[in-house]
Coordinates of C-alpha atoms in Angstrom, one line a residue:
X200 CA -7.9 2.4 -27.0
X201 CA -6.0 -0.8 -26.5
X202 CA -3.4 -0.1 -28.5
X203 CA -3.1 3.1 -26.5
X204 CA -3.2 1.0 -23.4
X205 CA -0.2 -0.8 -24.3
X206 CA 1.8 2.0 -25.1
X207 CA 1.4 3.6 -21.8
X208 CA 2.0 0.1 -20.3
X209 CA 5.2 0.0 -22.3
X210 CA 6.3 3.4 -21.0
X211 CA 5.3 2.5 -17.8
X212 CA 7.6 -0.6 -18.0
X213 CA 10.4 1.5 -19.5
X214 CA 10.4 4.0 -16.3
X215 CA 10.6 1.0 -13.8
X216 CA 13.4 0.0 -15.4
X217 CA 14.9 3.6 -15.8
X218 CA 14.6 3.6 -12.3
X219 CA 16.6 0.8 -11.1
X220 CA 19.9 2.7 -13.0
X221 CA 18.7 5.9 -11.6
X222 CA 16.9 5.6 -8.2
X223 CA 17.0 9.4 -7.3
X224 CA 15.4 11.3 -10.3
X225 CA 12.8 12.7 -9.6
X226 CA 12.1 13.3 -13.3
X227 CA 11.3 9.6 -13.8
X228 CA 9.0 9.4 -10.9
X229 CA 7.1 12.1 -12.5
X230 CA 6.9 10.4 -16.0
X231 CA 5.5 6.9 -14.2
X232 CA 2.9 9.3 -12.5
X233 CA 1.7 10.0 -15.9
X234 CA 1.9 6.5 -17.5
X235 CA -0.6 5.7 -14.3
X236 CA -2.4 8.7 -14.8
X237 CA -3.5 7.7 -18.4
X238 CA -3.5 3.9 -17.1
X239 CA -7.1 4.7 -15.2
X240 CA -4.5 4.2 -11.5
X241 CA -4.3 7.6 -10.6
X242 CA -3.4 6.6 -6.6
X243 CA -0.2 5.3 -7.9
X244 CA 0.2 8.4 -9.7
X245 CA -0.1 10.0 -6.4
X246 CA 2.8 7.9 -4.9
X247 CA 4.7 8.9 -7.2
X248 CA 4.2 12.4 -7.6
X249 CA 5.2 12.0 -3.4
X250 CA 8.2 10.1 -4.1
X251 CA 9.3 13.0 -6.5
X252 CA 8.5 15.4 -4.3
X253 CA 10.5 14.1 -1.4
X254 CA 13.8 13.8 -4.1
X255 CA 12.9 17.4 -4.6
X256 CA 13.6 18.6 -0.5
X257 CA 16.3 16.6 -1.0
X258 CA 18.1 18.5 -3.8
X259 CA 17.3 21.4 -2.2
X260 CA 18.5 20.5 1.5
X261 CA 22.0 20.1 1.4
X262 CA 21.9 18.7 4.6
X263 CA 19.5 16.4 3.7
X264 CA 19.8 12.4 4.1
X265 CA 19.5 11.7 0.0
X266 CA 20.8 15.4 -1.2
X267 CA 24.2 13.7 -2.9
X268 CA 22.3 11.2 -4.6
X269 CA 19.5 13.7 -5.9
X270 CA 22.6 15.9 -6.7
X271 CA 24.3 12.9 -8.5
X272 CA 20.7 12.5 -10.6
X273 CA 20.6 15.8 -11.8
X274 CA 24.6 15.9 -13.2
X275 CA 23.7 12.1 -14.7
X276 CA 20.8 14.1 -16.7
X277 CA 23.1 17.3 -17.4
X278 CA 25.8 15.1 -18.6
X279 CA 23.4 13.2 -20.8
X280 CA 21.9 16.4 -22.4
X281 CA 19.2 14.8 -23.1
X282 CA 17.7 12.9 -20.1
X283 CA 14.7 10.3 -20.3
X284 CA 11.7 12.2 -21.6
X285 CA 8.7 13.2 -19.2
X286 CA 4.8 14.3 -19.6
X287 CA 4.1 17.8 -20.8
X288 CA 1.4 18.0 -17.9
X289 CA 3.2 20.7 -16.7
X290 CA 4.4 23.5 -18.4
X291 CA 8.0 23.8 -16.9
X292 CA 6.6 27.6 -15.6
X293 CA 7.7 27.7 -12.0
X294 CA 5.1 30.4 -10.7
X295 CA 2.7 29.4 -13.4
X296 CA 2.9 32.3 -15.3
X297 CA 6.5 32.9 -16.0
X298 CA 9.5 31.4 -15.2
X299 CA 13.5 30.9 -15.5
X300 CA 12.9 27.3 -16.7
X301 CA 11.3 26.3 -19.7
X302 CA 10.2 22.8 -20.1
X303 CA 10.2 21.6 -24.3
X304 CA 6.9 19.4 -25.0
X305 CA 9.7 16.3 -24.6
X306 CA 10.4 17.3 -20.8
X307 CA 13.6 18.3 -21.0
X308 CA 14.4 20.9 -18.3
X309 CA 16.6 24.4 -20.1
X310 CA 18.0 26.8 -18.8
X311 CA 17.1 30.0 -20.3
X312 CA 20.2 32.0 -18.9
X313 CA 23.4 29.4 -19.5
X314 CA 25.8 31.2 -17.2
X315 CA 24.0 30.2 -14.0
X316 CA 25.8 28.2 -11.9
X317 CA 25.7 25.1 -10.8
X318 CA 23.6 25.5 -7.5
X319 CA 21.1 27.6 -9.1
X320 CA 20.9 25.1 -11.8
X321 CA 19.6 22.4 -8.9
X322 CA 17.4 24.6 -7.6
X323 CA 15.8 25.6 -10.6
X324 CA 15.1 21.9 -11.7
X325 CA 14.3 20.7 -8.3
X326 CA 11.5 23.5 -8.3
X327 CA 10.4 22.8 -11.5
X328 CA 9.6 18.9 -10.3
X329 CA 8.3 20.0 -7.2
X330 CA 5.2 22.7 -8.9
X331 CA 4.7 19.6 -11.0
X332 CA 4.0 17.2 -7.9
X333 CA 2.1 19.3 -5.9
X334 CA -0.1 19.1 -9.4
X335 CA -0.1 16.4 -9.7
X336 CA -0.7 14.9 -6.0
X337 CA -4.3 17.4 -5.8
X338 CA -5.5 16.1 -9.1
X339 CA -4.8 12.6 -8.6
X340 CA -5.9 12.6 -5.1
X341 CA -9.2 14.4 -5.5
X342 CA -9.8 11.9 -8.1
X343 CA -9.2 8.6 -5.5
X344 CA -11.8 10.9 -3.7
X345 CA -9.4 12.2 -0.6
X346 CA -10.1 15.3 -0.7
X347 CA -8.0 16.2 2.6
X348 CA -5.1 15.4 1.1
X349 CA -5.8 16.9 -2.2
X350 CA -6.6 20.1 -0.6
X351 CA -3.5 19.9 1.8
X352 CA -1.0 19.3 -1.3
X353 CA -2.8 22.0 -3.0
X354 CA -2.3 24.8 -0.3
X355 CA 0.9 23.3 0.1
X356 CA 2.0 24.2 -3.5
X357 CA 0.5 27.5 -3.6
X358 CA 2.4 28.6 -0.6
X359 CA 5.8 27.5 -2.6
X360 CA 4.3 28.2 -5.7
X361 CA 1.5 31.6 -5.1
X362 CA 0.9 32.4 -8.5
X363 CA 0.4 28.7 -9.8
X364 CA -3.0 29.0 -12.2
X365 CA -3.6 25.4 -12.0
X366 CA -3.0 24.8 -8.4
X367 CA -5.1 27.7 -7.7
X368 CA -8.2 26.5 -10.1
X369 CA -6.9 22.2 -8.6
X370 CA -8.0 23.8 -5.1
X371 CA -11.4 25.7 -6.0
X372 CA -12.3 22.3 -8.0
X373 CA -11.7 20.5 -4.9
X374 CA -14.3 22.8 -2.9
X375 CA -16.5 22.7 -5.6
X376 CA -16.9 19.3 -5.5
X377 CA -17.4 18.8 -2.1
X378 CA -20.4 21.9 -1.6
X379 CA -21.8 19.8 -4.5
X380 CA -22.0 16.6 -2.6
X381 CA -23.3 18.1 0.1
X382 CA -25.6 19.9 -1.2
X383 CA -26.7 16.8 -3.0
X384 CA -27.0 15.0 0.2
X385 CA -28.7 18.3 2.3
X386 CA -30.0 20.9 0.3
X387 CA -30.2 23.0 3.8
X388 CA -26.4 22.6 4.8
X389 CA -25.2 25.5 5.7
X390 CA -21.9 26.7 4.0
X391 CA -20.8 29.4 6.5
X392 CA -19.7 26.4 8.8
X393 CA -17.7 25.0 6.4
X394 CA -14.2 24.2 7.8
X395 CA -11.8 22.3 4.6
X396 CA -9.1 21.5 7.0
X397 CA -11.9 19.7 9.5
X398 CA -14.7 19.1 7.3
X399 CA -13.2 17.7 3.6
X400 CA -13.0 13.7 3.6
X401 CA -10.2 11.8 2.9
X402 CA -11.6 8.1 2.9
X403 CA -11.4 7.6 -0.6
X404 CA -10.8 4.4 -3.0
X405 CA -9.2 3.0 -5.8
X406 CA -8.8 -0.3 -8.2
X407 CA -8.3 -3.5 -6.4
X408 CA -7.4 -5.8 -9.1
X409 CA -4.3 -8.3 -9.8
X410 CA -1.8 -5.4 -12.3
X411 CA -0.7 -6.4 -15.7
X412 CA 2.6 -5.9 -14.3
X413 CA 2.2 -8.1 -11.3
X414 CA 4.6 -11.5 -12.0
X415 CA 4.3 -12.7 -8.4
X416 CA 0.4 -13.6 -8.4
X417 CA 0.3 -17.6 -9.3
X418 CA -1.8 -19.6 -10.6
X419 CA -3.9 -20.5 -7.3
X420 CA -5.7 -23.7 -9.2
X421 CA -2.5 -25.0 -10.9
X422 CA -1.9 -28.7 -9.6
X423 CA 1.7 -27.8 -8.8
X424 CA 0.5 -24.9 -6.6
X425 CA -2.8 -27.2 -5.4
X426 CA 0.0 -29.7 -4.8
X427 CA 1.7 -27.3 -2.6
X428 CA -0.9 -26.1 -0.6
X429 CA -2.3 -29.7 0.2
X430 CA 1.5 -30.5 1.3
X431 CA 1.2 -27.5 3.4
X432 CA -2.5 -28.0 4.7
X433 CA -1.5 -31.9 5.9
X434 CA 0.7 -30.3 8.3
X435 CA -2.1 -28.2 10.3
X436 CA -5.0 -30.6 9.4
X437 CA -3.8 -34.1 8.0
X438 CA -7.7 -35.1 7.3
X439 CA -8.3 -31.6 5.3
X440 CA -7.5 -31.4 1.4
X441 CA -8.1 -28.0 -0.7
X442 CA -9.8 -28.6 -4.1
X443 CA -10.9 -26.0 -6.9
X444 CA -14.7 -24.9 -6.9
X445 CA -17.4 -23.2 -8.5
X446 CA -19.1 -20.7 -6.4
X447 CA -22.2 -18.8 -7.1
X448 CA -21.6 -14.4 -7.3
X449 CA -22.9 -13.0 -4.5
X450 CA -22.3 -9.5 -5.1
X451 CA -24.5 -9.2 -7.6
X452 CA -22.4 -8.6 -10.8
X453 CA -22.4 -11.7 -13.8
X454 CA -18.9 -12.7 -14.8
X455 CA -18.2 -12.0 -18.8
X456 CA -16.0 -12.9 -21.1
X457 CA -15.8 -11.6 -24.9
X458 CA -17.1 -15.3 -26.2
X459 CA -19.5 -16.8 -23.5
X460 CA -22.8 -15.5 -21.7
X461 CA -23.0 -13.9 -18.7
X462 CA -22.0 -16.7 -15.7
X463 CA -23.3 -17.0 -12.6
X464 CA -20.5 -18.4 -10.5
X465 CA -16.6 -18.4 -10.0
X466 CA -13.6 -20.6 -9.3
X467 CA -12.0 -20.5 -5.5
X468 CA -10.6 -22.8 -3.4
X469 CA -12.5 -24.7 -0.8
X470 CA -11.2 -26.9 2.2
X471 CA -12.7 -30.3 2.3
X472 CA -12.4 -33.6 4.5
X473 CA -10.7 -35.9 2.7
X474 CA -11.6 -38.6 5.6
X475 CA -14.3 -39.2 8.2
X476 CA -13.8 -36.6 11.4
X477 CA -15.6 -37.0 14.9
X478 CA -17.5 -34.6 16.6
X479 CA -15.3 -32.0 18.5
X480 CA -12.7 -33.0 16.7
X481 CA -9.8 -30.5 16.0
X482 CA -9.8 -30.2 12.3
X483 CA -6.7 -27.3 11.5
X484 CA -4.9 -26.3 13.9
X485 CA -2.1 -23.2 12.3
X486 CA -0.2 -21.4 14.0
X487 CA 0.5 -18.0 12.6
X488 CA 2.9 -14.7 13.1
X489 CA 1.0 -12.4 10.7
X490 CA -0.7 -10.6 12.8
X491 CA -1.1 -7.4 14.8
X492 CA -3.0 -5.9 17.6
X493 CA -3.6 -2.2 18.4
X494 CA -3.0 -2.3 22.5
X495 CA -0.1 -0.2 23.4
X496 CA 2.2 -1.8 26.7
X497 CA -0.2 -4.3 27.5
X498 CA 0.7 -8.1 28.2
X499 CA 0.6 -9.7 24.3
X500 CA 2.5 -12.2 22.9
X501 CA 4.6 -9.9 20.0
X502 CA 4.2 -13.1 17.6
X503 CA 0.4 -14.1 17.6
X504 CA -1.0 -11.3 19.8
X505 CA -2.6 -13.4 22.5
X506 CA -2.2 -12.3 26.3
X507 CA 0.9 -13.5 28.0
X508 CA 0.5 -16.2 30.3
X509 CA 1.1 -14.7 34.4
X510 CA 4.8 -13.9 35.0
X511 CA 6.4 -16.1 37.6
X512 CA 10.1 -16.7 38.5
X513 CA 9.7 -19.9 38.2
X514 CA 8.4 -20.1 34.4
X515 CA 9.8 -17.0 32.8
X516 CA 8.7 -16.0 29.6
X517 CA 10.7 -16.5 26.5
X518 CA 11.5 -13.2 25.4
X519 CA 14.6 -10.9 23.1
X520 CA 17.4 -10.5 24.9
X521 CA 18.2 -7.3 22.5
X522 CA 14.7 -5.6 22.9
X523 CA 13.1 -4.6 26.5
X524 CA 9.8 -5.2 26.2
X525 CA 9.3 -7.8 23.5
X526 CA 7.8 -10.8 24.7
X527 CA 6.5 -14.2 24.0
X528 CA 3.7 -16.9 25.5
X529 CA 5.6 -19.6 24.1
X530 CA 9.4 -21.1 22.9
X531 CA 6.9 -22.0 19.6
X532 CA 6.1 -18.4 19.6
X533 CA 9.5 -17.5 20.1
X534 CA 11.1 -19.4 17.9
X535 CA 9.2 -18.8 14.7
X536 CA 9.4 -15.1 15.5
X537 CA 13.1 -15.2 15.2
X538 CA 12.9 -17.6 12.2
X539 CA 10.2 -15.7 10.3
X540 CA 10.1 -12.2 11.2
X541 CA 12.0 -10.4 14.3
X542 CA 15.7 -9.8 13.4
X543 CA 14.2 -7.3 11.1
X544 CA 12.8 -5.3 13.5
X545 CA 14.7 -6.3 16.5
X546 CA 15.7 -3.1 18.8
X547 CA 13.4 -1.0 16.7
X548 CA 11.6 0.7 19.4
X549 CA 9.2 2.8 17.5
X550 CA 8.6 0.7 14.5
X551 CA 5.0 0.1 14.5
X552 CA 3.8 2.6 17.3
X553 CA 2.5 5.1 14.6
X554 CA -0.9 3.0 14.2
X555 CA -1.4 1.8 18.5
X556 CA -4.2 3.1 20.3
X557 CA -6.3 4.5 17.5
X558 CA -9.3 6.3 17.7
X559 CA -12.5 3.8 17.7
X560 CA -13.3 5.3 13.3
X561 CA -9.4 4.3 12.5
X562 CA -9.0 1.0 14.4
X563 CA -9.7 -1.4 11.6
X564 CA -7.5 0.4 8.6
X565 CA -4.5 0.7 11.7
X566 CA -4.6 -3.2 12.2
X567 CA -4.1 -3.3 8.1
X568 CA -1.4 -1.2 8.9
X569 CA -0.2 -3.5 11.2
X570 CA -0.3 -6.5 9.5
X571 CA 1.8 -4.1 6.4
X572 CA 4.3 -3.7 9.1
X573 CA 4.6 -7.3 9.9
X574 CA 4.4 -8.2 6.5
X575 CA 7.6 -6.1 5.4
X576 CA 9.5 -7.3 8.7
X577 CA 9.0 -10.6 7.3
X578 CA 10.2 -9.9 3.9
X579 CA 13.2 -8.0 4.9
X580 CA 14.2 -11.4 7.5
X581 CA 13.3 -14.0 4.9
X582 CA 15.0 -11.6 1.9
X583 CA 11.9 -11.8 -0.3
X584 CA 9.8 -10.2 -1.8
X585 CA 6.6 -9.5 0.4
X586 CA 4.3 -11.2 -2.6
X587 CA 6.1 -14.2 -2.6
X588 CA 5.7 -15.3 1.2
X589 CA 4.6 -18.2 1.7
X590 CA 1.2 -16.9 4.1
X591 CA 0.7 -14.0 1.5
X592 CA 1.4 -15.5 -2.0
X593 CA -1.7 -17.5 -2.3
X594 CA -4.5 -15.8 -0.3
X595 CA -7.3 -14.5 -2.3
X596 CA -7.6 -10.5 -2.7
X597 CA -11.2 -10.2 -3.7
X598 CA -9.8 -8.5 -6.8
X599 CA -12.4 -7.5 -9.4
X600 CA -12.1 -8.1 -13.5
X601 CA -10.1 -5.2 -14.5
X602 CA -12.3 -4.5 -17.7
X603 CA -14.8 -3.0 -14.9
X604 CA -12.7 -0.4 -13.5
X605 CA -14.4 -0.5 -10.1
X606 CA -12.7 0.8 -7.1
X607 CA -13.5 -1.4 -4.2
X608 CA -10.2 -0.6 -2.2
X609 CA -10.5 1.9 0.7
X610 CA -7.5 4.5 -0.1
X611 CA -6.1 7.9 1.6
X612 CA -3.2 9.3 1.2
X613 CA -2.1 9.1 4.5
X614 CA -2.9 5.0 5.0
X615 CA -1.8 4.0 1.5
X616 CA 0.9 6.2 1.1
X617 CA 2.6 8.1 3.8
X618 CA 2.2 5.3 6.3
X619 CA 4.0 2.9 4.1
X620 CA 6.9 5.2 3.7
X621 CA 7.4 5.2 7.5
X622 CA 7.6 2.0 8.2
X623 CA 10.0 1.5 5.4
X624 CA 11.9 4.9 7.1
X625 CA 11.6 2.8 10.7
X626 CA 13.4 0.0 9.2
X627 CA 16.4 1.7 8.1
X628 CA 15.6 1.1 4.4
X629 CA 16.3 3.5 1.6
X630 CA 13.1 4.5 0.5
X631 CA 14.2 5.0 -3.3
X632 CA 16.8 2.1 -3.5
X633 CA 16.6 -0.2 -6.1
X634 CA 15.3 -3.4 -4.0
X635 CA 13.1 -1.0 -1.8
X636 CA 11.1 0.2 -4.5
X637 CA 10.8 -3.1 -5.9
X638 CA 9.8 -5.0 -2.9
X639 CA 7.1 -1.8 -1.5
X640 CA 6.3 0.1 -4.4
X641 CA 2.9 1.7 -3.6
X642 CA 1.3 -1.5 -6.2
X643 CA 2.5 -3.8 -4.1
X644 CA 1.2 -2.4 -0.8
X645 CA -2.1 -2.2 -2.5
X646 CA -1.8 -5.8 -3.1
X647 CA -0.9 -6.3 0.3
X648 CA -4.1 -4.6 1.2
X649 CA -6.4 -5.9 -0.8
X650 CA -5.3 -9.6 0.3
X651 CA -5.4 -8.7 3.8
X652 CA -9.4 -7.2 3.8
X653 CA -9.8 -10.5 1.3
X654 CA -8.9 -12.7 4.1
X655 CA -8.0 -11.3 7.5
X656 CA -9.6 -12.4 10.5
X657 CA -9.9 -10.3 13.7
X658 CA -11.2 -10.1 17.2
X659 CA -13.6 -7.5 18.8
X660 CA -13.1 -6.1 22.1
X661 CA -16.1 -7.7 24.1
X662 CA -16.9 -4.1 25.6
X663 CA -17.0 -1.7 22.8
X664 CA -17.2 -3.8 20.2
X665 CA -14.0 -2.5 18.1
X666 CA -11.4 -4.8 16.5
X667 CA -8.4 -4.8 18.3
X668 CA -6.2 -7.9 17.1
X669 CA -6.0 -9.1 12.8
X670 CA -4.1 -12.1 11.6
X671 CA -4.2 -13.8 8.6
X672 CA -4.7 -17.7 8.7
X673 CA -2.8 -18.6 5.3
X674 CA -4.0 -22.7 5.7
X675 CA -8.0 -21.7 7.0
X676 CA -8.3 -18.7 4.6
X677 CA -10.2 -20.8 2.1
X678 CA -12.5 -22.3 3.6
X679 CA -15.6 -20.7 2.0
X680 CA -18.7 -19.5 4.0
X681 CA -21.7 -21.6 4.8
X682 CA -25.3 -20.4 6.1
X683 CA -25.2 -23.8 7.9
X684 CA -22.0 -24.2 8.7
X685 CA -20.3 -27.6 10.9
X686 CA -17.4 -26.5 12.2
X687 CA -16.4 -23.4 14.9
X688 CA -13.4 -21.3 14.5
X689 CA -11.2 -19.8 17.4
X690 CA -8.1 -18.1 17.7
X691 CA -6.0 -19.8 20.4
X692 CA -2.8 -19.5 22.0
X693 CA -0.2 -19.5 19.7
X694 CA -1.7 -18.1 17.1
X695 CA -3.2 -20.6 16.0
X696 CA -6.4 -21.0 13.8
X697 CA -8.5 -23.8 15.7
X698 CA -11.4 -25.5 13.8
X699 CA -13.6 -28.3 15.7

């Protein structure tokens, strides 16, 4: 099994790589899909089945924003003959039952009638990838447990694809499995009401854990990253150091390794004093731009998400002369926006309205949405890559031992995935371009993610009770929780995390 395990890691590895020479074949996003597929990951497997599918439209949309380079993949694989070998998930057989493609068990896309031209040709291939995705995508998504989007891929192939066998039997499975749940949680539900559209759920989950492929996770209780931090930390709170700890498991579960019993506890970080402090005194004070707030045209800061001190023409507002309504309650504000995180995003209009004003269910995945969006205007102003921030690179993700293949991360389709994609669209990036893919591939959103619900504070509207603003307090993030805790938190002006 291991051995096995490092074969498909290796393959894995080896389509990453493929993909940097050739960003627009589709073919190689649907041999990773596999390699995550057998890897026990199957939402990856879904982002990339999507990403496939996209190149697909393209090939087949000559007017399309990436049809030349899709049409450039597919004469880079003609002229090689024999292009980089895929799964045999799928059996090359457009309709499912007959085809004019044939796919050998290597992957290799033939044409069974040589004199076709060249057009046909694309649109035989492109096909061929796209009955493959929409497989793909209901099997793996039905398997994260969204079954909305699982169902939606799977009507959406068998309209492109009617006589599919295996989207057809994907799509009664998916049914199937829900009437079973339901009927496991109310033997009385009634089926005749049963809308899939409406009724199937599409909150699902997957792995939150630090991938063997992740090189940008450090060593959080190294002394030259403790070193670090406590350089960092003196800034905000000069009488605060951050030391290694053992904790006690909370949740239940025993920590194993192959050699020693069962332990009770595990290693964080902690913030102590490291000299005497008053009462009321301000401990850390840290000012912070990742954050976000789900209020549409209404009087916030854009860096911290505070409310904007009252306009008067004697004390304007600092604000972007390029952008309309993008304001700030401070020059601080103001000028760490422009330093950290607003060129990026700067006459973007549109960029991060897709997740304001949400319904009161979605509020609390659209400020993690918001704080993605922030994140990646950050990365794309600093030129790094998102992991390697400063306030992301050491925050504590709550990630779980990978030899228990839990999945503890709240996933759909349409949060993990599509929304992603469009803020990467709203910035102007090349979705399959080398640097895009490796800055945002769908692992490292998840990463993002999990960090973010690791650490992430947020305030409550004081009416209804539902989050409205998130930020993330790299400096405070680990202090660790006490039933009789000494010290208040607040989130002030500025953004900035106040202890006292």
């Amino acid at each position: 099994m291991r051995d096995e395990k490092s074969q498909w890691l290796k393959e894995r590895s080896t389509c990453t790589l493929e993909l940097e020479k050739y960003p627009y074949d589709s073919e190689l996003y649907l041999r990773r899909a596999l390699c995550y597929e057998k890897l026990g990951f199957p939402d990856l497997a879904a982002s990339d089945a999507y990403r496939a599918l996209l190149l697909t439209d393209e090939v087949l949309d000559e007017e399309g924003e990436y049809h030349e380079q899709t049409a450039g993949a597919l004469e880079a694989r003609e002229r090689k003959g024999d292009g980089p070998a895929t799964s045999g998930h799928a059996n090359g057989n457009i309709n499912g039952n007959g085809g004019c493609c044939r796919e050998e068990e290597n992957g290799h896309t033939e044409m069974n009638n040589g004199d076709q031209n060249e057009k046909q040709w694309y649109e035989t291939v492109a096909k061929n990838h796209a009955h493959r995705s929409y497989e793909i995508l209901a099997r793996t998504l039905a398997e994260c447990g969204d079954l909305k989007g699982a169902f939606d891929f799977s009507e959406r192939g068998l309209i492109a694809f009617p006589a599919n066998e295996r989207l057809q039997k994907l799509k009664e499975q998916i049914l199937k499995k829900y009437r079973h749940r339901q009927l496991e949680k109310d033997p009385s539900w009634d089926q005749s009401d049963f809308k899939p559209r409406e009724d199937l759920p599409e909150n699902g989950s997957a792995r939150r854990e630090i991938y063997p492929w992740n090189s940008h996770e450090p060593d959080r209780f190294s002394e030259e990253n403790l070193s670090f931090i406590n350089a960092e930390i003196q800034k905000s709170g000069p009488k605060c150091e951050v030391r290694v700890v053992e904790l006690p498991i909370l949740a239940g579960e025993t920590s194993t390794t192959t050699t020693t019993k069962p332990s009770t506890t595990v290693k964080q970080l902690g913030i102590f004093t490291s000299s005497a402090i008053s009462p009321k005194e301000t401990v850390i004070l840290e000012p912070s731009v990742l954050t976000s707030s789900t209020r549409l045209h209404e009087p916030f800061c854009d860096a911290c998400s505070t409310r904007l001190p009252p306009l008067s023409p004697d004390s304007p507002l600092p604000a972007c002369p390029n952008c309309e309504d993008t304001a700030f309650c401070s020059q601080a504000c103001h000028d760490r926006a422009q330093s950290l995180y607003h060129p990026a995003v700067c006459g973007i209009l549109d960029f991060d309205v897709v997740a304001k004003d949400p319904s009161p269910f979605a509020a609390t995945t659209c400020l993690y949405t918001l704080l993605l969006a922030r994140t990646m205007a950050m990365a794309e102003t600093q030129n790094l890559h998102p992991l390697d921030l400063p306030q992301i690179k050491y925050l504590w993700g709550d990630f779980t031992d990978p030899t228990k293949v839990s999945r503890s991360l709240p996933f759909s389709f349409e949060n993990n995935i599509q929304q992603p994609l469009h803020l990467l669209n709203s910035l102007s990036l090349d979705l399959f371009a080398p640097t895009t893919l490796a800055r945002y591939d769908t692992w490292v959103i998840s990463t993002l993610l999990s960090k973010f619900r690791g650490v992430a504070n947020a305030k409550m509207n004081e009416r209804t009770g539902i989050p409205e603003f998130a930020g993330v307090h790299w400096l405070w993030s680990p202090a660790n929780h006490s039933c009789a805790p000494n010290v208040r938190w607040e989130w002030e002006k500025g953004g900035d995390g106040f202890c006292g």
